[in-house]
Amino acid sequence: MATLTATLAGVSGLAAGAAHADPLPRPPSDTCNPNLETIWQDVVNVRVTPTVTHWAVISIAPGTTGTFTETLSEVESVSTTYNNSVEINASAGILFAKVSAKIGWSVQRTTASTHSWSQTLTVNINRPGDYGMFKGTNKVEGDFVRYQCARTGPSTGVWVNTLPGGTSTYLTFDAEVKGSIACDSTVTPGSVQDLARRRLQCP
């Protein structure tokens, strides 16, 4: 019991130093059964950022419309990370499932990176002009809390936050978005397509 008390005191000191406007999420109860449950974690916040990962600009001359295949340059890479690690374990997968539930659409739940996406893109263009050809995604990141069940008896325990500062960070992303964009294309503000159009530096 002395060891448990020292652990709790040390963790409480670390958690107290974290600056958060709202109280951090806590397990549903203070006690736990270490034989049945070992980790409880939850999402503190979520930030979604549209990101263009691959990019190329092509100029289509009058009379040369059709299907075009272009090799794009990688301009940014997004990888899944959990607690500052790119090794995604079962605990990370459970957290990412909670992230998906919070934002309402699926994100990557395993070790993944947009760096592995093909840099070749084929699109159909039916009128001349300057086009941006792109691949991208929505980067999803934020903070989370993780509690571990510290044993106090054969089937009893208490939840302890073992993260320095009380929280750590995660990063994931959703499905690949790809296509071509022109200056007069209609896009949804704040989308990957909107970000791609702005890269064209339209007048």
Short mmCIF file of the C-alpha atoms (twelve columns), coordinates in Angstrom:
data_MODEL
# 
_entry.id   MODEL 
# 
loop_
_atom_site.group_PDB 
_atom_site.id 
_atom_site.type_symbol 
_atom_site.label_atom_id 
_atom_site.label_alt_id 
_atom_site.label_comp_id 
_atom_site.label_asym_id 
_atom_site.label_seq_id 
_atom_site.Cartn_x 
_atom_site.Cartn_y 
_atom_site.Cartn_z 
_atom_site.pdbx_PDB_model_num 
ATOM 1   C CA . MET A 1   0.000   0.000  0.000   1 
ATOM 2   C CA . ALA A 2   2.913   2.358  0.667   1 
ATOM 3   C CA . THR A 3   4.055   2.020  -2.948  1 
ATOM 4   C CA . LEU A 4   0.567   2.838  -4.233  1 
ATOM 5   C CA . THR A 5   0.364   5.951  -2.035  1 
ATOM 6   C CA . ALA A 6   3.697   7.217  -3.359  1 
ATOM 7   C CA . THR A 7   2.613   6.593  -6.930  1 
ATOM 8   C CA . LEU A 8   -0.659  8.457  -6.466  1 
ATOM 9   C CA . ALA A 9   1.104   11.389 -4.831  1 
ATOM 10  C CA . GLY A 10  3.594   11.667 -7.677  1 
ATOM 11  C CA . VAL A 11  0.930   11.474 -10.360 1 
ATOM 12  C CA . SER A 12  -1.280  14.006 -8.604  1 
ATOM 13  C CA . GLY A 13  1.571   16.488 -8.603  1 
ATOM 14  C CA . LEU A 14  2.114   16.047 -12.330 1 
ATOM 15  C CA . ALA A 15  -1.567  16.325 -13.178 1 
ATOM 16  C CA . ALA A 16  -1.936  19.497 -11.110 1 
ATOM 17  C CA . GLY A 17  0.557   21.274 -13.345 1 
ATOM 18  C CA . ALA A 18  -1.573  20.825 -16.461 1 
ATOM 19  C CA . ALA A 19  -3.393  23.959 -17.594 1 
ATOM 20  C CA . HIS A 20  -6.899  23.180 -18.883 1 
ATOM 21  C CA . ALA A 21  -9.920  25.448 -18.975 1 
ATOM 22  C CA . ASP A 22  -12.271 22.519 -18.308 1 
ATOM 23  C CA . PRO A 23  -11.843 19.526 -15.985 1 
ATOM 24  C CA . LEU A 24  -10.216 16.537 -17.686 1 
ATOM 25  C CA . PRO A 25  -12.372 13.474 -18.409 1 
ATOM 26  C CA . ARG A 26  -12.339 10.894 -15.622 1 
ATOM 27  C CA . PRO A 27  -13.299 7.214  -15.469 1 
ATOM 28  C CA . PRO A 28  -16.946 6.521  -14.590 1 
ATOM 29  C CA . SER A 29  -15.902 5.405  -11.086 1 
ATOM 30  C CA . ASP A 30  -12.852 5.876  -8.859  1 
ATOM 31  C CA . THR A 31  -12.389 2.138  -8.281  1 
ATOM 32  C CA . CYS A 32  -11.603 -0.642 -10.765 1 
ATOM 33  C CA . ASN A 33  -10.994 -4.381 -10.948 1 
ATOM 34  C CA . PRO A 34  -7.439  -4.955 -12.250 1 
ATOM 35  C CA . ASN A 35  -8.361  -8.504 -13.257 1 
ATOM 36  C CA . LEU A 36  -10.968 -7.234 -15.718 1 
ATOM 37  C CA . GLU A 37  -9.952  -3.693 -16.690 1 
ATOM 38  C CA . THR A 38  -6.452  -2.254 -16.916 1 
ATOM 39  C CA . ILE A 39  -6.690  0.987  -18.945 1 
ATOM 40  C CA . TRP A 40  -9.381  3.667  -19.349 1 
ATOM 41  C CA . GLN A 41  -8.854  6.580  -21.710 1 
ATOM 42  C CA . ASP A 42  -10.867 9.333  -23.329 1 
ATOM 43  C CA . VAL A 43  -10.569 12.211 -25.800 1 
ATOM 44  C CA . VAL A 44  -10.007 15.679 -24.324 1 
ATOM 45  C CA . ASN A 45  -10.324 17.652 -27.574 1 
ATOM 46  C CA . VAL A 46  -10.234 17.277 -31.359 1 
ATOM 47  C CA . ARG A 47  -8.773  19.574 -34.029 1 
ATOM 48  C CA . VAL A 48  -9.468  18.882 -37.728 1 
ATOM 49  C CA . THR A 49  -7.190  20.451 -40.355 1 
ATOM 50  C CA . PRO A 50  -7.541  19.920 -44.132 1 
ATOM 51  C CA . THR A 51  -4.149  19.040 -45.584 1 
ATOM 52  C CA . VAL A 52  -2.844  18.751 -49.162 1 
ATOM 53  C CA . THR A 53  -0.235  15.977 -49.190 1 
ATOM 54  C CA . HIS A 54  0.563   15.660 -52.937 1 
ATOM 55  C CA . TRP A 55  0.424   18.399 -55.577 1 
ATOM 56  C CA . ALA A 56  1.078   19.266 -59.234 1 
ATOM 57  C CA . VAL A 57  -0.029  22.032 -61.602 1 
ATOM 58  C CA . ILE A 58  -0.765  21.337 -65.268 1 
ATOM 59  C CA . SER A 59  -1.803  23.647 -68.096 1 
ATOM 60  C CA . ILE A 60  -4.236  22.197 -70.628 1 
ATOM 61  C CA . ALA A 61  -4.041  23.885 -74.026 1 
ATOM 62  C CA . PRO A 62  -7.177  24.494 -76.122 1 
ATOM 63  C CA . GLY A 63  -8.185  21.405 -78.049 1 
ATOM 64  C CA . THR A 64  -6.268  18.960 -75.818 1 
ATOM 65  C CA . THR A 65  -8.867  17.897 -73.268 1 
ATOM 66  C CA . GLY A 66  -9.127  14.278 -72.154 1 
ATOM 67  C CA . THR A 67  -7.643  11.908 -69.588 1 
ATOM 68  C CA . PHE A 68  -4.350  12.924 -68.033 1 
ATOM 69  C CA . THR A 69  -1.956  11.048 -65.759 1 
ATOM 70  C CA . GLU A 70  0.444   13.145 -63.708 1 
ATOM 71  C CA . THR A 71  3.129   12.461 -61.104 1 
ATOM 72  C CA . LEU A 72  2.531   14.627 -58.033 1 
ATOM 73  C CA . SER A 73  5.128   15.932 -55.604 1 
ATOM 74  C CA . GLU A 74  4.702   15.110 -51.924 1 
ATOM 75  C CA . VAL A 75  4.311   18.433 -50.126 1 
ATOM 76  C CA . GLU A 76  3.342   17.112 -46.677 1 
ATOM 77  C CA . SER A 77  3.055   13.753 -44.937 1 
ATOM 78  C CA . VAL A 78  0.672   12.804 -42.142 1 
ATOM 79  C CA . SER A 79  1.286   9.773  -39.896 1 
ATOM 80  C CA . THR A 80  -0.691  8.288  -37.031 1 
ATOM 81  C CA . THR A 81  0.894   8.879  -33.629 1 
ATOM 82  C CA . TYR A 82  -0.209  8.026  -30.105 1 
ATOM 83  C CA . ASN A 83  1.513   9.352  -27.001 1 
ATOM 84  C CA . ASN A 84  4.376   10.625 -29.197 1 
ATOM 85  C CA . SER A 85  4.926   7.206  -30.783 1 
ATOM 86  C CA . VAL A 86  4.274   5.994  -34.335 1 
ATOM 87  C CA . GLU A 87  3.777   2.446  -33.016 1 
ATOM 88  C CA . ILE A 88  0.010   2.131  -32.827 1 
ATOM 89  C CA . ASN A 89  -1.085  -0.491 -30.286 1 
ATOM 90  C CA . ALA A 90  -4.487  -1.783 -29.185 1 
ATOM 91  C CA . SER A 91  -4.936  1.109  -26.716 1 
ATOM 92  C CA . ALA A 92  -4.369  3.604  -29.518 1 
ATOM 93  C CA . GLY A 93  -6.921  1.809  -31.688 1 
ATOM 94  C CA . ILE A 94  -9.511  2.099  -28.927 1 
ATOM 95  C CA . LEU A 95  -8.788  5.812  -28.536 1 
ATOM 96  C CA . PHE A 96  -9.054  6.418  -32.290 1 
ATOM 97  C CA . ALA A 97  -12.433 4.646  -32.252 1 
ATOM 98  C CA . LYS A 98  -13.560 7.218  -29.662 1 
ATOM 99  C CA . VAL A 99  -12.211 10.008 -31.883 1 
ATOM 100 C CA . SER A 100 -14.261 8.642  -34.807 1 
ATOM 101 C CA . ALA A 101 -17.384 8.562  -32.640 1 
ATOM 102 C CA . LYS A 102 -16.809 12.146 -31.496 1 
ATOM 103 C CA . ILE A 103 -16.380 13.652 -34.991 1 
ATOM 104 C CA . GLY A 104 -18.865 11.388 -36.765 1 
ATOM 105 C CA . TRP A 105 -16.637 9.801  -39.419 1 
ATOM 106 C CA . SER A 106 -13.896 7.200  -39.549 1 
ATOM 107 C CA . VAL A 107 -10.195 7.871  -39.002 1 
ATOM 108 C CA . GLN A 108 -7.150  5.621  -39.280 1 
ATOM 109 C CA . ARG A 109 -6.882  3.270  -36.296 1 
ATOM 110 C CA . THR A 110 -3.618  1.476  -37.102 1 
ATOM 111 C CA . THR A 111 -0.058  2.421  -38.041 1 
ATOM 112 C CA . ALA A 112 -0.495  4.453  -41.238 1 
ATOM 113 C CA . SER A 113 1.057   7.311  -43.213 1 
ATOM 114 C CA . THR A 114 0.060   9.306  -46.282 1 
ATOM 115 C CA . HIS A 115 3.684   8.896  -47.386 1 
ATOM 116 C CA . SER A 116 2.718   5.457  -48.697 1 
ATOM 117 C CA . TRP A 117 0.092   6.880  -51.061 1 
ATOM 118 C CA . SER A 118 0.871   6.638  -54.784 1 
ATOM 119 C CA . GLN A 119 2.151   9.865  -56.324 1 
ATOM 120 C CA . THR A 120 0.455   9.103  -59.648 1 
ATOM 121 C CA . LEU A 121 -2.999  10.528 -60.328 1 
ATOM 122 C CA . THR A 122 -5.251  10.124 -63.369 1 
ATOM 123 C CA . VAL A 123 -8.090  12.607 -63.960 1 
ATOM 124 C CA . ASN A 124 -10.470 13.519 -66.768 1 
ATOM 125 C CA . ILE A 125 -10.382 17.194 -67.821 1 
ATOM 126 C CA . ASN A 126 -12.973 18.396 -70.327 1 
ATOM 127 C CA . ARG A 127 -11.893 21.994 -70.947 1 
ATOM 128 C CA . PRO A 128 -8.598  23.885 -71.269 1 
ATOM 129 C CA . GLY A 129 -7.018  25.913 -68.479 1 
ATOM 130 C CA . ASP A 130 -4.717  25.664 -65.493 1 
ATOM 131 C CA . TYR A 131 -5.454  22.876 -63.031 1 
ATOM 132 C CA . GLY A 132 -4.129  21.757 -59.693 1 
ATOM 133 C CA . MET A 133 -3.970  17.985 -59.292 1 
ATOM 134 C CA . PHE A 134 -3.976  16.986 -55.654 1 
ATOM 135 C CA . LYS A 135 -4.239  14.349 -52.979 1 
ATOM 136 C CA . GLY A 136 -4.996  15.196 -49.399 1 
ATOM 137 C CA . THR A 137 -6.825  14.329 -46.224 1 
ATOM 138 C CA . ASN A 138 -8.202  15.764 -43.016 1 
ATOM 139 C CA . LYS A 139 -5.612  15.687 -40.252 1 
ATOM 140 C CA . VAL A 140 -7.254  14.901 -36.887 1 
ATOM 141 C CA . GLU A 141 -5.313  15.626 -33.710 1 
ATOM 142 C CA . GLY A 142 -5.758  16.560 -30.087 1 
ATOM 143 C CA . ASP A 143 -5.164  15.539 -26.486 1 
ATOM 144 C CA . PHE A 144 -6.278  12.530 -24.489 1 
ATOM 145 C CA . VAL A 145 -6.188  11.184 -20.942 1 
ATOM 146 C CA . ARG A 146 -5.230  7.662  -19.937 1 
ATOM 147 C CA . TYR A 147 -5.836  6.050  -16.570 1 
ATOM 148 C CA . GLN A 148 -4.355  2.734  -15.442 1 
ATOM 149 C CA . CYS A 149 -5.891  0.481  -12.820 1 
ATOM 150 C CA . ALA A 150 -3.494  0.320  -9.868  1 
ATOM 151 C CA . ARG A 151 -4.075  -2.824 -7.813  1 
ATOM 152 C CA . THR A 152 -5.002  -2.395 -4.152  1 
ATOM 153 C CA . GLY A 153 -6.107  -5.994 -3.484  1 
ATOM 154 C CA . PRO A 154 -6.837  -9.346 -5.166  1 
ATOM 155 C CA . SER A 155 -9.708  -7.858 -7.181  1 
ATOM 156 C CA . THR A 156 -9.724  -4.174 -6.257  1 
ATOM 157 C CA . GLY A 157 -7.905  -1.132 -7.566  1 
ATOM 158 C CA . VAL A 158 -8.023  2.621  -8.170  1 
ATOM 159 C CA . TRP A 159 -7.668  4.564  -11.410 1 
ATOM 160 C CA . VAL A 160 -4.391  6.490  -11.707 1 
ATOM 161 C CA . ASN A 161 -3.536  9.008  -14.419 1 
ATOM 162 C CA . THR A 162 0.051   8.112  -15.365 1 
ATOM 163 C CA . LEU A 163 0.575   10.647 -18.164 1 
ATOM 164 C CA . PRO A 164 3.079   13.444 -17.417 1 
ATOM 165 C CA . GLY A 165 1.062   16.654 -17.150 1 
ATOM 166 C CA . GLY A 166 -2.151  14.648 -17.113 1 
ATOM 167 C CA . THR A 167 -2.574  14.419 -20.905 1 
ATOM 168 C CA . SER A 168 -0.769  13.358 -24.044 1 
ATOM 169 C CA . THR A 169 -1.339  13.862 -27.761 1 
ATOM 170 C CA . TYR A 170 -2.646  11.818 -30.676 1 
ATOM 171 C CA . LEU A 171 -2.661  12.317 -34.445 1 
ATOM 172 C CA . THR A 172 -4.565  10.463 -37.148 1 
ATOM 173 C CA . PHE A 173 -6.313  11.199 -40.457 1 
ATOM 174 C CA . ASP A 174 -9.277  10.175 -42.578 1 
ATOM 175 C CA . ALA A 175 -9.598  8.784  -46.106 1 
ATOM 176 C CA . GLU A 176 -7.661  10.027 -49.130 1 
ATOM 177 C CA . VAL A 177 -9.237  12.892 -51.093 1 
ATOM 178 C CA . LYS A 178 -7.978  13.340 -54.663 1 
ATOM 179 C CA . GLY A 179 -8.834  15.048 -57.929 1 
ATOM 180 C CA . SER A 180 -8.252  18.174 -59.980 1 
ATOM 181 C CA . ILE A 181 -9.198  21.743 -59.189 1 
ATOM 182 C CA . ALA A 182 -9.530  24.919 -61.254 1 
ATOM 183 C CA . CYS A 183 -9.865  28.543 -60.210 1 
ATOM 184 C CA . ASP A 184 -13.595 28.546 -60.997 1 
ATOM 185 C CA . SER A 185 -14.329 25.221 -59.277 1 
ATOM 186 C CA . THR A 186 -17.059 25.259 -56.640 1 
ATOM 187 C CA . VAL A 187 -15.666 24.066 -53.310 1 
ATOM 188 C CA . THR A 188 -16.817 23.797 -49.715 1 
ATOM 189 C CA . PRO A 189 -15.047 26.368 -47.507 1 
ATOM 190 C CA . GLY A 190 -12.535 24.732 -45.178 1 
ATOM 191 C CA . SER A 191 -12.296 21.543 -47.239 1 
ATOM 192 C CA . VAL A 192 -9.268  19.850 -48.806 1 
ATOM 193 C CA . GLN A 193 -10.559 21.039 -52.214 1 
ATOM 194 C CA . ASP A 194 -10.705 24.629 -50.929 1 
ATOM 195 C CA . LEU A 195 -7.107  24.368 -49.713 1 
ATOM 196 C CA . ALA A 196 -6.035  22.941 -53.084 1 
ATOM 197 C CA . ARG A 197 -7.719  25.769 -54.999 1 
ATOM 198 C CA . ARG A 198 -5.940  28.341 -52.857 1 
ATOM 199 C CA . ARG A 199 -2.628  26.702 -53.762 1 
ATOM 200 C CA . LEU A 200 -3.361  27.613 -57.393 1 
ATOM 201 C CA . GLN A 201 -2.988  31.298 -56.417 1 
ATOM 202 C CA . CYS A 202 -5.960  32.286 -58.535 1 
ATOM 203 C CA . PRO A 203 -6.335  35.974 -59.416 1 
# 
